PDB file of C-alpha atoms in Angstrom:
ATOM      1  CA  MET C 156      39.347  -3.846  25.579  1.00  0.00           C
ATOM      2  CA  ARG C 157      36.313  -3.509  23.509  1.00  0.00           C
ATOM      3  CA  GLY C 158      36.311  -3.426  20.304  1.00  0.00           C
ATOM      4  CA  GLY C 159      39.696  -4.096  19.338  1.00  0.00           C
ATOM      5  CA  ARG C 160      40.763  -1.000  21.354  1.00  0.00           C
ATOM      6  CA  ARG C 161      44.354  -1.593  22.559  1.00  0.00           C
ATOM      7  CA  PRO C 162      45.755  -0.861  25.869  1.00  0.00           C
ATOM      8  CA  VAL C 163      46.524   2.186  26.946  1.00  0.00           C
ATOM      9  CA  ARG C 164      50.641   1.313  26.846  1.00  0.00           C
ATOM     10  CA  THR C 165      52.182   5.129  27.431  1.00  0.00           C
ATOM     11  CA  GLY C 166      52.615   8.354  29.898  1.00  0.00           C
ATOM     12  CA  TRP C 167      52.458   9.172  33.603  1.00  0.00           C
ATOM     13  CA  ALA C 168      49.060   7.022  34.329  1.00  0.00           C
ATOM     14  CA  LEU C 169      51.004   3.657  33.006  1.00  0.00           C
ATOM     15  CA  ARG C 170      54.416   4.603  34.800  1.00  0.00           C
ATOM     16  CA  ARG C 171      52.087   5.328  38.080  1.00  0.00           C
ATOM     17  CA  VAL C 172      50.596   2.366  37.636  1.00  0.00           C
ATOM     18  CA  GLN C 173      53.712  -0.051  37.261  1.00  0.00           C
ATOM     19  CA  GLN C 174      54.951   1.479  40.359  1.00  0.00           C
ATOM     20  CA  VAL C 175      51.965   0.443  42.173  1.00  0.00           C
ATOM     21  CA  SER C 176      52.118  -2.856  40.419  1.00  0.00           C
ATOM     22  CA  ALA C 177      55.745  -3.571  41.916  1.00  0.00           C
ATOM     23  CA  THR C 178      54.941  -2.792  46.089  1.00  0.00           C
ATOM     24  CA  ARG C 179      54.758  -5.689  48.037  1.00  0.00           C
ATOM     25  CA  ALA C 180      51.587  -4.156  49.485  1.00  0.00           C
ATOM     26  CA  PHE C 181      49.966  -4.386  45.812  1.00  0.00           C
ATOM     27  CA  ALA C 182      50.758  -8.058  45.938  1.00  0.00           C
ATOM     28  CA  ARG C 183      49.160  -9.060  49.531  1.00  0.00           C
ATOM     29  CA  LEU C 184      45.899  -7.475  47.999  1.00  0.00           C
ATOM     30  CA  ALA C 185      45.327  -7.907  44.021  1.00  0.00           C
ATOM     31  CA  PRO C 186      45.101 -11.528  43.806  1.00  0.00           C
ATOM     32  CA  SER C 187      42.633 -11.469  46.218  1.00  0.00           C
ATOM     33  CA  VAL C 188      40.483  -8.462  43.928  1.00  0.00           C
ATOM     34  CA  LEU C 189      41.594  -7.868  41.056  1.00  0.00           C
ATOM     35  CA  PRO C 190      40.912 -11.647  39.646  1.00  0.00           C
ATOM     36  CA  ALA C 191      37.316 -11.249  41.001  1.00  0.00           C
ATOM     37  CA  LEU C 192      36.729  -8.514  39.851  1.00  0.00           C
ATOM     38  CA  ASP C 193      37.970  -9.538  35.961  1.00  0.00           C
ATOM     39  CA  ARG C 194      35.559 -12.741  36.320  1.00  0.00           C
ATOM     40  CA  GLY C 195      33.131 -10.702  36.949  1.00  0.00           C
ATOM     41  CA  VAL C 196      33.178  -8.491  34.248  1.00  0.00           C
ATOM     42  CA  HIS C 197      34.111 -10.781  31.336  1.00  0.00           C
ATOM     43  CA  ARG C 198      31.132 -12.925  32.720  1.00  0.00           C
ATOM     44  CA  LEU C 199      28.529 -10.368  32.923  1.00  0.00           C
ATOM     45  CA  THR C 200      30.306  -8.901  28.714  1.00  0.00           C
ATOM     46  CA  GLY C 201      30.213 -12.284  27.362  1.00  0.00           C
ATOM     47  CA  GLY C 202      33.457 -11.878  27.517  1.00  0.00           C
ATOM     48  CA  ARG C 203      34.137  -8.708  25.847  1.00  0.00           C
ATOM     49  CA  VAL C 204      35.625  -6.744  28.167  1.00  0.00           C
ATOM     50  CA  MET C 205      38.225  -7.646  31.047  1.00  0.00           C
ATOM     51  CA  LEU C 206      38.767  -4.513  33.614  1.00  0.00           C
ATOM     52  CA  SER C 207      42.751  -5.184  33.323  1.00  0.00           C
ATOM     53  CA  ALA C 208      43.164  -5.270  29.140  1.00  0.00           C
ATOM     54  CA  LEU C 209      42.847  -1.822  30.255  1.00  0.00           C
ATOM     55  CA  LEU C 210      46.811  -1.619  30.862  1.00  0.00           C
ATOM     56  CA  LEU C 211      47.786  -4.971  29.473  1.00  0.00           C
ATOM     57  CA  PRO C 212      46.351  -7.412  27.228  1.00  0.00           C
ATOM     58  CA  SER C 213      44.047  -9.891  28.997  1.00  0.00           C
ATOM     59  CA  VAL C 214      42.979 -13.650  28.749  1.00  0.00           C
ATOM     60  CA  VAL C 215      40.597 -15.972  31.164  1.00  0.00           C
ATOM     61  CA  LEU C 216      42.650 -19.009  30.638  1.00  0.00           C
ATOM     62  CA  THR C 217      39.955 -22.156  31.212  1.00  0.00           C
ATOM     63  CA  SER C 218      42.771 -25.526  32.326  1.00  0.00           C
ATOM     64  CA  THR C 219      41.972 -28.230  33.764  1.00  0.00           C
ATOM     65  CA  GLY C 220      42.717 -28.768  37.497  1.00  0.00           C
ATOM     66  CA  ALA C 221      46.082 -30.251  38.242  1.00  0.00           C
ATOM     67  CA  ARG C 222      45.137 -32.341  40.736  1.00  0.00           C
ATOM     68  CA  SER C 223      40.911 -32.217  40.728  1.00  0.00           C
ATOM     69  CA  GLY C 224      41.294 -32.155  36.875  1.00  0.00           C
ATOM     70  CA  ARG C 225      37.818 -29.525  37.554  1.00  0.00           C
ATOM     71  CA  ARG C 226      37.871 -26.541  34.476  1.00  0.00           C
ATOM     72  CA  ARG C 227      39.593 -23.698  35.989  1.00  0.00           C
ATOM     73  CA  ARG C 228      38.633 -20.052  35.440  1.00  0.00           C
ATOM     74  CA  THR C 229      41.803 -17.662  35.106  1.00  0.00           C
ATOM     75  CA  PRO C 230      42.026 -14.006  34.235  1.00  0.00           C
ATOM     76  CA  LEU C 231      45.254 -12.891  33.217  1.00  0.00           C
ATOM     77  CA  ALA C 232      48.158 -10.703  31.700  1.00  0.00           C
ATOM     78  CA  CYS C 233      49.631 -11.693  28.659  1.00  0.00           C
ATOM     79  CA  MET C 234      52.400 -10.483  25.824  1.00  0.00           C
ATOM     80  CA  PRO C 235      50.632 -11.351  22.509  1.00  0.00           C
ATOM     81  CA  GLU C 236      53.635 -12.504  20.085  1.00  0.00           C
ATOM     82  CA  ASP C 237      53.331 -13.654  16.140  1.00  0.00           C
ATOM     83  CA  GLY C 238      50.679 -10.949  15.651  1.00  0.00           C
ATOM     84  CA  GLY C 239      48.503 -12.371  18.059  1.00  0.00           C
ATOM     85  CA  ARG C 240      49.072 -15.894  17.055  1.00  0.00           C
ATOM     86  CA  ASN C 241      50.547 -16.720  20.296  1.00  0.00           C
ATOM     87  CA  TRP C 242      50.721 -15.698  24.015  1.00  0.00           C
ATOM     88  CA  ILE C 243      53.248 -15.332  26.193  1.00  0.00           C
ATOM     89  CA  LEU C 244      51.539 -15.970  30.347  1.00  0.00           C
ATOM     90  CA  VAL C 245      54.013 -14.962  32.882  1.00  0.00           C
ATOM     91  CA  GLY C 246      53.777 -17.356  36.223  1.00  0.00           C
ATOM     92  CA  SER C 247      54.722 -14.233  38.489  1.00  0.00           C
ATOM     93  CA  ASN C 248      51.819 -15.148  40.969  1.00  0.00           C
ATOM     94  CA  PHE C 249      52.526 -10.744  41.868  1.00  0.00           C
ATOM     95  CA  GLY C 250      55.476 -11.658  43.319  1.00  0.00           C
ATOM     96  CA  ARG C 251      54.908 -14.154  45.523  1.00  0.00           C
ATOM     97  CA  THR C 252      56.704 -17.558  47.075  1.00  0.00           C
ATOM     98  CA  GLY C 253      54.749 -19.885  45.347  1.00  0.00           C
ATOM     99  CA  HIS C 254      53.782 -20.953  41.635  1.00  0.00           C
ATOM    100  CA  PRO C 255      50.836 -19.683  40.854  1.00  0.00           C
ATOM    101  CA  ALA C 256      47.838 -23.087  40.827  1.00  0.00           C
ATOM    102  CA  TRP C 257      46.930 -22.229  36.888  1.00  0.00           C
ATOM    103  CA  THR C 258      51.195 -23.244  36.328  1.00  0.00           C
ATOM    104  CA  TYR C 259      50.816 -26.974  37.605  1.00  0.00           C
ATOM    105  CA  ASN C 260      47.497 -26.777  35.166  1.00  0.00           C
ATOM    106  CA  LEU C 261      49.027 -26.500  32.021  1.00  0.00           C
ATOM    107  CA  LEU C 262      52.284 -27.921  33.747  1.00  0.00           C
ATOM    108  CA  ALA C 263      49.614 -31.386  33.737  1.00  0.00           C
ATOM    109  CA  HIS C 264      47.701 -30.672  31.043  1.00  0.00           C
ATOM    110  CA  PRO C 265      48.997 -28.392  28.119  1.00  0.00           C
ATOM    111  CA  ASP C 266      46.042 -28.233  26.343  1.00  0.00           C
ATOM    112  CA  ALA C 267      43.404 -24.885  27.251  1.00  0.00           C
ATOM    113  CA  VAL C 268      41.543 -22.431  26.201  1.00  0.00           C
ATOM    114  CA  ILE C 269      41.374 -18.878  26.109  1.00  0.00           C
ATOM    115  CA  SER C 270      39.002 -15.947  25.694  1.00  0.00           C
ATOM    116  CA  ARG C 271      39.995 -12.789  24.676  1.00  0.00           C
ATOM    117  CA  ARG C 272      37.590 -10.484  23.270  1.00  0.00           C
ATOM    118  CA  GLY C 273      34.751 -12.798  23.285  1.00  0.00           C
ATOM    119  CA  GLU C 274      36.020 -15.474  21.293  1.00  0.00           C
ATOM    120  CA  ASP C 275      37.584 -18.797  22.602  1.00  0.00           C
ATOM    121  CA  VAL C 276      40.959 -19.838  21.302  1.00  0.00           C
ATOM    122  CA  PRO C 277      42.067 -23.442  22.173  1.00  0.00           C
ATOM    123  CA  VAL C 278      46.104 -23.168  22.977  1.00  0.00           C
ATOM    124  CA  THR C 279      48.332 -25.750  24.116  1.00  0.00           C
ATOM    125  CA  ALA C 280      50.956 -24.357  26.836  1.00  0.00           C
ATOM    126  CA  ARG C 281      54.727 -24.726  26.701  1.00  0.00           C
ATOM    127  CA  LEU C 282      56.983 -24.144  29.036  1.00  0.00           C
ATOM    128  CA  LEU C 283      59.906 -21.958  28.070  1.00  0.00           C
ATOM    129  CA  GLU C 284      63.396 -22.837  29.571  1.00  0.00           C
ATOM    130  CA  GLY C 285      66.839 -22.037  28.707  1.00  0.00           C
ATOM    131  CA  GLU C 286      67.817 -19.575  25.647  1.00  0.00           C
ATOM    132  CA  GLU C 287      63.884 -19.523  25.020  1.00  0.00           C
ATOM    133  CA  ARG C 288      62.805 -18.628  27.909  1.00  0.00           C
ATOM    134  CA  ALA C 289      65.696 -16.171  28.499  1.00  0.00           C
ATOM    135  CA  ALA C 290      64.889 -14.637  24.991  1.00  0.00           C
ATOM    136  CA  ALA C 291      61.117 -14.555  26.189  1.00  0.00           C
ATOM    137  CA  TRP C 292      61.714 -13.125  29.516  1.00  0.00           C
ATOM    138  CA  LYS C 293      64.020  -9.704  28.376  1.00  0.00           C
ATOM    139  CA  ALA C 294      60.725  -9.707  25.808  1.00  0.00           C
ATOM    140  CA  VAL C 295      58.344  -9.640  29.841  1.00  0.00           C
ATOM    141  CA  LEU C 296      60.059  -6.900  31.116  1.00  0.00           C
ATOM    142  CA  ASP C 297      60.374  -4.954  28.214  1.00  0.00           C
ATOM    143  CA  PHE C 298      56.769  -5.317  27.813  1.00  0.00           C
ATOM    144  CA  TRP C 299      56.527  -4.899  31.697  1.00  0.00           C
ATOM    145  CA  PRO C 300      58.807  -3.690  33.635  1.00  0.00           C
ATOM    146  CA  PRO C 301      57.187  -4.579  37.184  1.00  0.00           C
ATOM    147  CA  TYR C 302      57.578  -7.769  36.093  1.00  0.00           C
ATOM    148  CA  ALA C 303      61.277  -7.684  37.238  1.00  0.00           C
ATOM    149  CA  ALA C 304      60.612  -6.582  40.745  1.00  0.00           C
ATOM    150  CA  TYR C 305      58.457  -9.387  40.973  1.00  0.00           C
ATOM    151  CA  GLN C 306      62.092 -11.757  40.509  1.00  0.00           C
ATOM    152  CA  ALA C 307      63.406  -9.829  42.457  1.00  0.00           C
ATOM    153  CA  ARG C 308      61.239 -10.625  45.703  1.00  0.00           C
ATOM    154  CA  VAL C 309      61.394 -14.161  45.484  1.00  0.00           C
ATOM    155  CA  ALA C 310      64.063 -16.709  44.944  1.00  0.00           C
ATOM    156  CA  ARG C 311      62.333 -19.231  42.223  1.00  0.00           C
ATOM    157  CA  GLU C 312      62.284 -18.707  38.954  1.00  0.00           C
ATOM    158  CA  ILE C 313      59.208 -17.120  37.504  1.00  0.00           C
ATOM    159  CA  ARG C 314      57.845 -19.677  35.140  1.00  0.00           C
ATOM    160  CA  LEU C 315      57.175 -18.486  31.521  1.00  0.00           C
ATOM    161  CA  PHE C 316      54.646 -20.510  28.513  1.00  0.00           C
ATOM    162  CA  ARG C 317      53.961 -20.063  25.440  1.00  0.00           C
ATOM    163  CA  LEU C 318      49.873 -20.621  23.995  1.00  0.00           C
ATOM    164  CA  ARG C 319      49.853 -21.915  21.155  1.00  0.00           C
ATOM    165  CA  ARG C 320      46.695 -21.526  18.700  1.00  0.00           C
ATOM    166  CA  ARG C 321      45.604 -25.431  17.956  1.00  0.00           C
TER     167      ARG C 321
END
């Protein structure tokens, strides 16, 4: 996204992308292709542009590795809340069996940084549980319906994190 443009959120193209992103083939291919493309474009543009942000609001999460202690950069779609003061991250892992590594990192080290539109924002992450998670999950499904297909494919409960600006 450039110049504060909002992601495309209506029309037949969006519906088609949602249909494709809910497939098992997408879940097999996307994890090895999309993050690498997003990281490269993000780096080349000084953090101002992410390809995935053309469809969904996106950030690059910089967290501390749960076991390694190293800084890890992960491009992720997010759902802004409260006018962009908070964000929900969805640990869908494209509907694959295991939780994504970045969720373990946030559980071990909740203080992190997100990069969005060229700005680094220090945040604290909190795993959502119970009624709070249920309300956020409903909002997430309204925001991006393919998450329902991801949840239907896995036995684990998809983790949701709320990020608050520090």
